[in-house]
Short mmCIF file of C-alpha atoms in Angstrom, two decimals:
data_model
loop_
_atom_site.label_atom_id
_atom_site.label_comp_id
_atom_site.label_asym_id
_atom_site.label_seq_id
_atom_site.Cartn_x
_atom_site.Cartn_y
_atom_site.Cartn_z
CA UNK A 5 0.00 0.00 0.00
CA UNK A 6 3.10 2.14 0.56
CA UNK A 7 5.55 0.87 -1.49
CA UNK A 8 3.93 0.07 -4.83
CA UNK A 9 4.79 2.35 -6.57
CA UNK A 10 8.38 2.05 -6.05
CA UNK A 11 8.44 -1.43 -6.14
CA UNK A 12 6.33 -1.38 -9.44
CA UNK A 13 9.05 0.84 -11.05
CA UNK A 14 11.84 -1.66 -9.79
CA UNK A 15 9.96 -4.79 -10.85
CA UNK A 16 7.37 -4.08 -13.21
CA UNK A 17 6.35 -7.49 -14.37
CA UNK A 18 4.26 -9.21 -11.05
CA UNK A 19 3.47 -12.76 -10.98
CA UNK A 20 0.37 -13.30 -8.83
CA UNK A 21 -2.64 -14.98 -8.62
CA UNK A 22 -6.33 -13.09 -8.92
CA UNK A 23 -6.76 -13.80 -5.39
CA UNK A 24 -3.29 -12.26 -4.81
CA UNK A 25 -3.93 -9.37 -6.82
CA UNK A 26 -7.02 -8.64 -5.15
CA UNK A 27 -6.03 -9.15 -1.65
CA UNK A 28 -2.64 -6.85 -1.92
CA UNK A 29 -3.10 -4.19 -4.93
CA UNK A 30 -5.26 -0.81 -4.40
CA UNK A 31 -6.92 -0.63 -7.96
CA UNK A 32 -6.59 3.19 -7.02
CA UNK A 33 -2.96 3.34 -6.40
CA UNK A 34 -1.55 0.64 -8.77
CA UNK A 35 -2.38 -0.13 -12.55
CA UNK A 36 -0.92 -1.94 -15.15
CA UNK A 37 -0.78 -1.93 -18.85
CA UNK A 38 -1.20 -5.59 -19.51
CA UNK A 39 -2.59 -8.25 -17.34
CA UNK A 40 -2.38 -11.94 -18.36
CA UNK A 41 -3.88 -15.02 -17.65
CA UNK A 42 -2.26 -18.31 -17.90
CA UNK A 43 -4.40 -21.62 -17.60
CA UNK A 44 -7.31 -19.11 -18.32
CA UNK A 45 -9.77 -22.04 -18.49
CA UNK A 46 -9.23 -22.62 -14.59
CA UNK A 47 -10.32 -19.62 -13.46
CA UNK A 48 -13.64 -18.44 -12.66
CA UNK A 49 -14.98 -14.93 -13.75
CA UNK A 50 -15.46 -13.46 -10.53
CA UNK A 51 -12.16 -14.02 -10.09
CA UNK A 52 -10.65 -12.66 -12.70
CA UNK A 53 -12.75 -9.49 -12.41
CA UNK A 54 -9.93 -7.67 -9.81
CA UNK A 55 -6.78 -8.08 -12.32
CA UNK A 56 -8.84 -6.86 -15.09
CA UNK A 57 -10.30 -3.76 -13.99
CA UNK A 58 -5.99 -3.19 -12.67
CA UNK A 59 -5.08 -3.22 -16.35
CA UNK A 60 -5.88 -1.57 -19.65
CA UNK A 61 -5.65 -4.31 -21.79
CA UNK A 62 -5.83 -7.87 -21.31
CA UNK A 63 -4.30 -11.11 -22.55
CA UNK A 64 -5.79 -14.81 -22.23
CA UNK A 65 -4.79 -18.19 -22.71
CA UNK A 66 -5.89 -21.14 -22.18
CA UNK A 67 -7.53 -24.37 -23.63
CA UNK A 68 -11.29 -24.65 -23.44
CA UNK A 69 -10.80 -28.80 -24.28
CA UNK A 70 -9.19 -28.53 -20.90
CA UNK A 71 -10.36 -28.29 -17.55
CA UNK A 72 -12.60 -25.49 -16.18
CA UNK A 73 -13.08 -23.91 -12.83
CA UNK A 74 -15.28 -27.56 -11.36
CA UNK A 75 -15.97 -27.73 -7.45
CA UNK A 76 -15.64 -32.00 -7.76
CA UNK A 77 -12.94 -31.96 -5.27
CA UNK A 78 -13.76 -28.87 -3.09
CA UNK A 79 -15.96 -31.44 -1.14
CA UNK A 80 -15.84 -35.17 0.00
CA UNK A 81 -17.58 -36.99 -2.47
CA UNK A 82 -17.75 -41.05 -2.94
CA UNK A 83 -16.32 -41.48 -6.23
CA UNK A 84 -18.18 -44.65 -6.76
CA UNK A 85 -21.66 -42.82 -7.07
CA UNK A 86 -20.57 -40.18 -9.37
CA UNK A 87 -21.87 -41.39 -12.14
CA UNK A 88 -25.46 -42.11 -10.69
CA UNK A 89 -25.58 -38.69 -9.31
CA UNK A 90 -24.47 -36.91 -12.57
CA UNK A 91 -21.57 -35.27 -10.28
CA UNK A 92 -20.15 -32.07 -11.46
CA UNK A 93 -20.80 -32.03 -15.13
CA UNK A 94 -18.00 -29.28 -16.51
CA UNK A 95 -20.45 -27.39 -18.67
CA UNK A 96 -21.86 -26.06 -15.62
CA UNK A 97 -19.26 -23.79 -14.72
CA UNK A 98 -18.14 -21.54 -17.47
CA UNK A 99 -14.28 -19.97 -16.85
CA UNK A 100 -12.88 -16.81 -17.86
CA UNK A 101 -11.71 -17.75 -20.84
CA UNK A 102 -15.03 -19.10 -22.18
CA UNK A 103 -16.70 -15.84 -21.81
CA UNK A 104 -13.90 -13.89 -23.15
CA UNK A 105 -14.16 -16.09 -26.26
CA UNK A 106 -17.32 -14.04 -27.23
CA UNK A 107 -15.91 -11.05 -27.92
CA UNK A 108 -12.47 -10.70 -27.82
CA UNK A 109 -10.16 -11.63 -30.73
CA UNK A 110 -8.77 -15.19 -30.93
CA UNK A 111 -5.52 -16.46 -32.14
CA UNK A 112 -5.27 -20.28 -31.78
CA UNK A 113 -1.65 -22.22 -31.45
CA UNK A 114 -1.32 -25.00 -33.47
CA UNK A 115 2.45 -25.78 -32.83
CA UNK A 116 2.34 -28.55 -30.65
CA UNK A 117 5.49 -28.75 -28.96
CA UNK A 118 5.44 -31.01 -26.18
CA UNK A 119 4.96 -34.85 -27.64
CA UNK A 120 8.06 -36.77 -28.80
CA UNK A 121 5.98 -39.35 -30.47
CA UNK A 122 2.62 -38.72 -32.47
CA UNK A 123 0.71 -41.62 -30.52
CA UNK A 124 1.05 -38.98 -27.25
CA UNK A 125 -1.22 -36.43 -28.95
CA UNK A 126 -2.64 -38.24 -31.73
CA UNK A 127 -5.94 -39.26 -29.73
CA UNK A 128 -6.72 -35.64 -28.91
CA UNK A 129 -5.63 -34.38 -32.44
CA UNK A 130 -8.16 -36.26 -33.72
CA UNK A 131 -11.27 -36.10 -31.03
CA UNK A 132 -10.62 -32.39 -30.20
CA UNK A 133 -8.17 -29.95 -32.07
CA UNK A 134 -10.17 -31.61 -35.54
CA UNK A 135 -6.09 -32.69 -36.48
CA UNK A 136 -5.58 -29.51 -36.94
CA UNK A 137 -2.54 -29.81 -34.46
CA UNK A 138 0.88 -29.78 -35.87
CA UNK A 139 3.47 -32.73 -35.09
CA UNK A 140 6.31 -33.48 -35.48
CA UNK A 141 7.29 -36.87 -36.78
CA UNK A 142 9.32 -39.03 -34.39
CA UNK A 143 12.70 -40.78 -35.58
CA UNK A 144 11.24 -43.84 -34.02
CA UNK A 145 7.65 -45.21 -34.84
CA UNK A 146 7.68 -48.32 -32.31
CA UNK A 147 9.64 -48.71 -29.35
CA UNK A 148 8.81 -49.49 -25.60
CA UNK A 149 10.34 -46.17 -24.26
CA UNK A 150 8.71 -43.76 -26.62
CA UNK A 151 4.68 -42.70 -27.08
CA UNK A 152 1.46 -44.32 -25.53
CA UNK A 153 1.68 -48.07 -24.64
CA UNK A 154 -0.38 -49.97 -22.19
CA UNK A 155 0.66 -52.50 -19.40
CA UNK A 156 -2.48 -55.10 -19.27
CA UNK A 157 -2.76 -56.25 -15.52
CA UNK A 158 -5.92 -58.65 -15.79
CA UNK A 159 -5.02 -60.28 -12.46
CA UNK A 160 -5.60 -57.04 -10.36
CA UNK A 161 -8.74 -56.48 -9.10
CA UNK A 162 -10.59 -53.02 -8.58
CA UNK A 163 -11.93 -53.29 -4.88
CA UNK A 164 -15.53 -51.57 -5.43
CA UNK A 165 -16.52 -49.87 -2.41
CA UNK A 166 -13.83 -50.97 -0.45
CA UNK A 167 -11.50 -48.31 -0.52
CA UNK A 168 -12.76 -47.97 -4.75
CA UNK A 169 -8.72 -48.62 -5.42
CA UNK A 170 -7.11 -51.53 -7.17
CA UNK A 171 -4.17 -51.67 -4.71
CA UNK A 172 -2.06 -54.40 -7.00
CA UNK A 173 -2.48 -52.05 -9.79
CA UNK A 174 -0.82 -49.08 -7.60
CA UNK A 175 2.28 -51.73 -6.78
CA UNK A 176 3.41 -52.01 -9.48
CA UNK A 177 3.24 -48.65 -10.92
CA UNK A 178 5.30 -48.30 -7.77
CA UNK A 179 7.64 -50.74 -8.53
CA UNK A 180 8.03 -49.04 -11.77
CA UNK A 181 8.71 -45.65 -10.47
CA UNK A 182 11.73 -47.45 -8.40
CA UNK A 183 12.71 -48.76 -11.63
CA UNK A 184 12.53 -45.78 -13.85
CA UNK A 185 15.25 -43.90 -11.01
CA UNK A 186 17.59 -47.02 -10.86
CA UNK A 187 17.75 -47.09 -14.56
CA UNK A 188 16.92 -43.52 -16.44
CA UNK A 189 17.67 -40.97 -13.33
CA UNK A 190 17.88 -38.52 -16.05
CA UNK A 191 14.38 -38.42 -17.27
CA UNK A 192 11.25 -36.29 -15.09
CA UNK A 193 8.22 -38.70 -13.91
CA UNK A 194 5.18 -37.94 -12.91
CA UNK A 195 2.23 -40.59 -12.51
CA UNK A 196 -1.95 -39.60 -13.34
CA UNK A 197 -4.62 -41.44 -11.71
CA UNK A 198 -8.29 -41.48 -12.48
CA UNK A 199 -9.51 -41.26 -8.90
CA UNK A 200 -8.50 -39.66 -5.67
CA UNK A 201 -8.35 -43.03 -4.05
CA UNK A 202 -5.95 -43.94 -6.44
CA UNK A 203 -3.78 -41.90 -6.11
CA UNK A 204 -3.15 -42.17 -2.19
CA UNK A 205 -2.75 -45.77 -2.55
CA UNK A 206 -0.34 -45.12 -5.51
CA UNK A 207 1.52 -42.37 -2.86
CA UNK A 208 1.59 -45.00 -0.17
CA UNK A 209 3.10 -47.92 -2.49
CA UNK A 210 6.14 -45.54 -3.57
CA UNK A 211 6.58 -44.42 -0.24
CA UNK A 212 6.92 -48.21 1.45
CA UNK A 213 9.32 -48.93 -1.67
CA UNK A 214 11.37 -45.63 -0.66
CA UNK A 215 12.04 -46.91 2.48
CA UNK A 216 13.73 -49.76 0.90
CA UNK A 217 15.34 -47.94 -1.62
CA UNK A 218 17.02 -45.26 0.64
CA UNK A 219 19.52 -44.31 -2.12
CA UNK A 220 17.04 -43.34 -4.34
CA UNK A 221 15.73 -40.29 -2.11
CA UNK A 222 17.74 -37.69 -4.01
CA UNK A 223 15.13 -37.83 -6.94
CA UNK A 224 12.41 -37.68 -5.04
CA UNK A 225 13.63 -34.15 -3.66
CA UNK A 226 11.09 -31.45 -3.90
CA UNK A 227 13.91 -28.74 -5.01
CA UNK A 228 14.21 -30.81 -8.19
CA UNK A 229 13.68 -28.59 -11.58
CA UNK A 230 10.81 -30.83 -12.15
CA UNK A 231 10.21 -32.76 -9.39
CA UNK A 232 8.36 -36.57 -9.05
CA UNK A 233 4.20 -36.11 -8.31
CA UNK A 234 1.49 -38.61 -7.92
CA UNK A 235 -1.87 -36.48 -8.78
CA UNK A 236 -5.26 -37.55 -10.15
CA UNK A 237 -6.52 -36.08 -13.13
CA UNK A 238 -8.49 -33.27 -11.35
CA UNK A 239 -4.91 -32.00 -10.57
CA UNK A 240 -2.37 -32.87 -12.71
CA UNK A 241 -3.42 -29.87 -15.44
CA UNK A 242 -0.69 -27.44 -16.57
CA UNK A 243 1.99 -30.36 -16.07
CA UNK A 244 4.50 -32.22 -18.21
CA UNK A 245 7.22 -34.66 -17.63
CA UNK A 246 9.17 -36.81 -19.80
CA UNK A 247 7.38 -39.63 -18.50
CA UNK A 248 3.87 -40.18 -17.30
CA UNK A 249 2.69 -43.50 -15.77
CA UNK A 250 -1.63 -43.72 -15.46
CA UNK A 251 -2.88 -45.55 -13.44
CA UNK A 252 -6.65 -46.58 -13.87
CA UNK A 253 -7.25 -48.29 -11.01
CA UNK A 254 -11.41 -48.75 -12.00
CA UNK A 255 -12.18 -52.22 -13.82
CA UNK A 256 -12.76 -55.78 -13.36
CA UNK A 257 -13.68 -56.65 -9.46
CA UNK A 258 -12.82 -59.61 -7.36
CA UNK A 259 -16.09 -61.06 -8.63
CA UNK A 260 -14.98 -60.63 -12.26
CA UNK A 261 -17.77 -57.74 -12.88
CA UNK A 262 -16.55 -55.25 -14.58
CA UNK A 263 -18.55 -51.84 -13.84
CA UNK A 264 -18.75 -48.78 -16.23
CA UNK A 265 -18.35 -45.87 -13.56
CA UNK A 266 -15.05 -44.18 -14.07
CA UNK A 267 -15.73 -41.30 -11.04
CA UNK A 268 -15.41 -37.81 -12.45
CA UNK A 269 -14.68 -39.36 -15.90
CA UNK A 270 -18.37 -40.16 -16.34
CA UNK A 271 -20.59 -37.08 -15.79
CA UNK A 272 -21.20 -34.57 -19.19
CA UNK A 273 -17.74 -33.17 -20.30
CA UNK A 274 -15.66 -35.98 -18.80
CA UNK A 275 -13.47 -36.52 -21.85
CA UNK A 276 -11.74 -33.28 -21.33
CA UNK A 277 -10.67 -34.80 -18.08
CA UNK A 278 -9.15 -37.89 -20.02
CA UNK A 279 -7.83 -34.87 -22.41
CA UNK A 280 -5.46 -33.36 -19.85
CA UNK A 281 -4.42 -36.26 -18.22
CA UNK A 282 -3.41 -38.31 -21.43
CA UNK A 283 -1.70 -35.17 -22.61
CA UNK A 284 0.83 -34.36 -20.18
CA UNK A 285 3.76 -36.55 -21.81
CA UNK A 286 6.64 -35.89 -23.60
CA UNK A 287 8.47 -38.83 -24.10
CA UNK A 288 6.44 -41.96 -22.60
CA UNK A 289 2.91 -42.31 -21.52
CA UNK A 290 2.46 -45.67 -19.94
CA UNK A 291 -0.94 -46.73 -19.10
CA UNK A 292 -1.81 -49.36 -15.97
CA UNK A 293 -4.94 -50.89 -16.28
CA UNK A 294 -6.55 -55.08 -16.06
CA UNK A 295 -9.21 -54.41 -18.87
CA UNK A 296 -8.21 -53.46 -22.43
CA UNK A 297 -10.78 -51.62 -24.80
CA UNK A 298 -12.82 -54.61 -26.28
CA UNK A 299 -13.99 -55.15 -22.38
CA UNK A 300 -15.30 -51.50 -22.25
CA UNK A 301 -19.40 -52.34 -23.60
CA UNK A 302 -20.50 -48.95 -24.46
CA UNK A 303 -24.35 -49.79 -25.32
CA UNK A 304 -27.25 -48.31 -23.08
CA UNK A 305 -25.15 -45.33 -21.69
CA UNK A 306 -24.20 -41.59 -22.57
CA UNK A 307 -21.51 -41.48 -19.99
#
């Protein structure tokens, strides 16, 4: 309130978030010429309201295929009746970015930069940039440690309503986070899950295997340029590593019944959940899951 001035003349480019902006900057004392917004499509209007009326022109970006503002996490929910409930369906909520899409100008990027290997991107290409994305080809069209392959576990079993994990599943993406360290230090990991559940049960398999593997710890430091996560896919937006492991976790039960409620994947707008996570990649995507495709009916439902 004292200061900003001066401190606006020493450092005139701020990095804040809306909250931020609102909570510390007078809109009488301070202004700026441009204000903008990064992962636009996460934050809600009223929000964004504070920085804009700060600036005289504005700048947004984001990705409306990706995930807007959604309040499916600000509350405990069971993730097994999502899908019965209709959950939080994304279209609900409309970000910042959506309603700036009415009337400002719009440049779109088409230089997709991130994917090593066209089987990282080429899913979303196709179902929702209408391949107008453009990729570069890779040097090598089939190998194990480049672009989207799945690891088929049919002998896990998704524990429904017990915990709605699949904790063998969760082992041995564990195991394979010990492995990636031992043997390619020098790539970034991060693993995806599909459900919150998941994803603890995926944190609490590294960490038992950490304790093991003491001489590994130096990896998992948090000061690391890009450090090792485990998020789920509510979370894991505006990430990349060389390296993403998915794990699932829904699927066939210890009864052999395989249910079609994938939590937040299922209410309307879903597949821009699947879009995000399956997207973060650069080198390797490696999916963890005990049913393949041809098990997935998709007769009698929207979802």
């Amino acid at each position: 309130e004292r200061c900003g001035n001066v401190i606006q003349r020493i450092t005139p480019c701020f990095m804040m978030s809306p909250l931020s902006v609102a909570q510390f900057l007078d809109p009488q004392k301070l202004q700026f010429d441009v204000v903008i917004f990064d992962e636009a499509s996460q934050v809600r209007p009223e929000e964004a309201l504070g920085s804009l009326v700060r600036a005289r022109q504005a700048i947004v970006i984001g990705d409306t295929q990706q995930l807007p503002p959604t309040s499916f996490f600000d509350h405990l929910v069971d993730e097994e009746d999502v899908a019965e409930e209709g959950g939080t369906a994304l279209t609900q909520v409309e970000s910042i970015l959506h309603q700036c899409r009415r009337s400002f100008r719009v440049k779109r990027l088409t230089w997709h930069y991130r994917s090593e290997h066209e089987s990282l991107i080429a899913a979303s290409n196709h179902h929702f940039y209408d391949n107008g994305l453009r990729i570069f080809p890779a040097a090598q069209d089939v190998s194990e440690d480049l672009g989207l392959n799945l690891k088929h576990m049919p002998n896990t079993v998704y524990h429904r309503g017990k915990g709605s994990m699949n904790r063998e599943e969760a082992a041995e993406v564990a195991l394979e986070v010990i492995r990636h360290y031992q043997t390619k230090p020098h790539l970034s990991l991060g693993v995806g899950t599909f459900s919150t559940a998941q994803q603890r049960t995926v944190e609490a398999e590294v960490e038992a295997l950490r304790h093991e593997h003491p001489e590994l710890d130096e990896y998992f430091r948090r000061d690391h340029p890009e450090p090792f996560f485990v998020k789920n896919l509510e979370t894991i937006q505006g990430d990349e590593r060389d390296i993403i492991l998915v794990s699932v976790g829904y699927g066939f039960d210890d009864q052999r019944r395989f249910g079609r409620n994938f939590g937040p994947v299922n209410p309307e707008g879903g597949e821009r959940r699947l879009n995000v996570l399956f997207t973060r990649a650069r080198r390797l995507c490696k999916v963890f899951s005990n049913f393949k495709a041809g098990d997935l009916s998709l007769d009698g439902t929207e979802s």
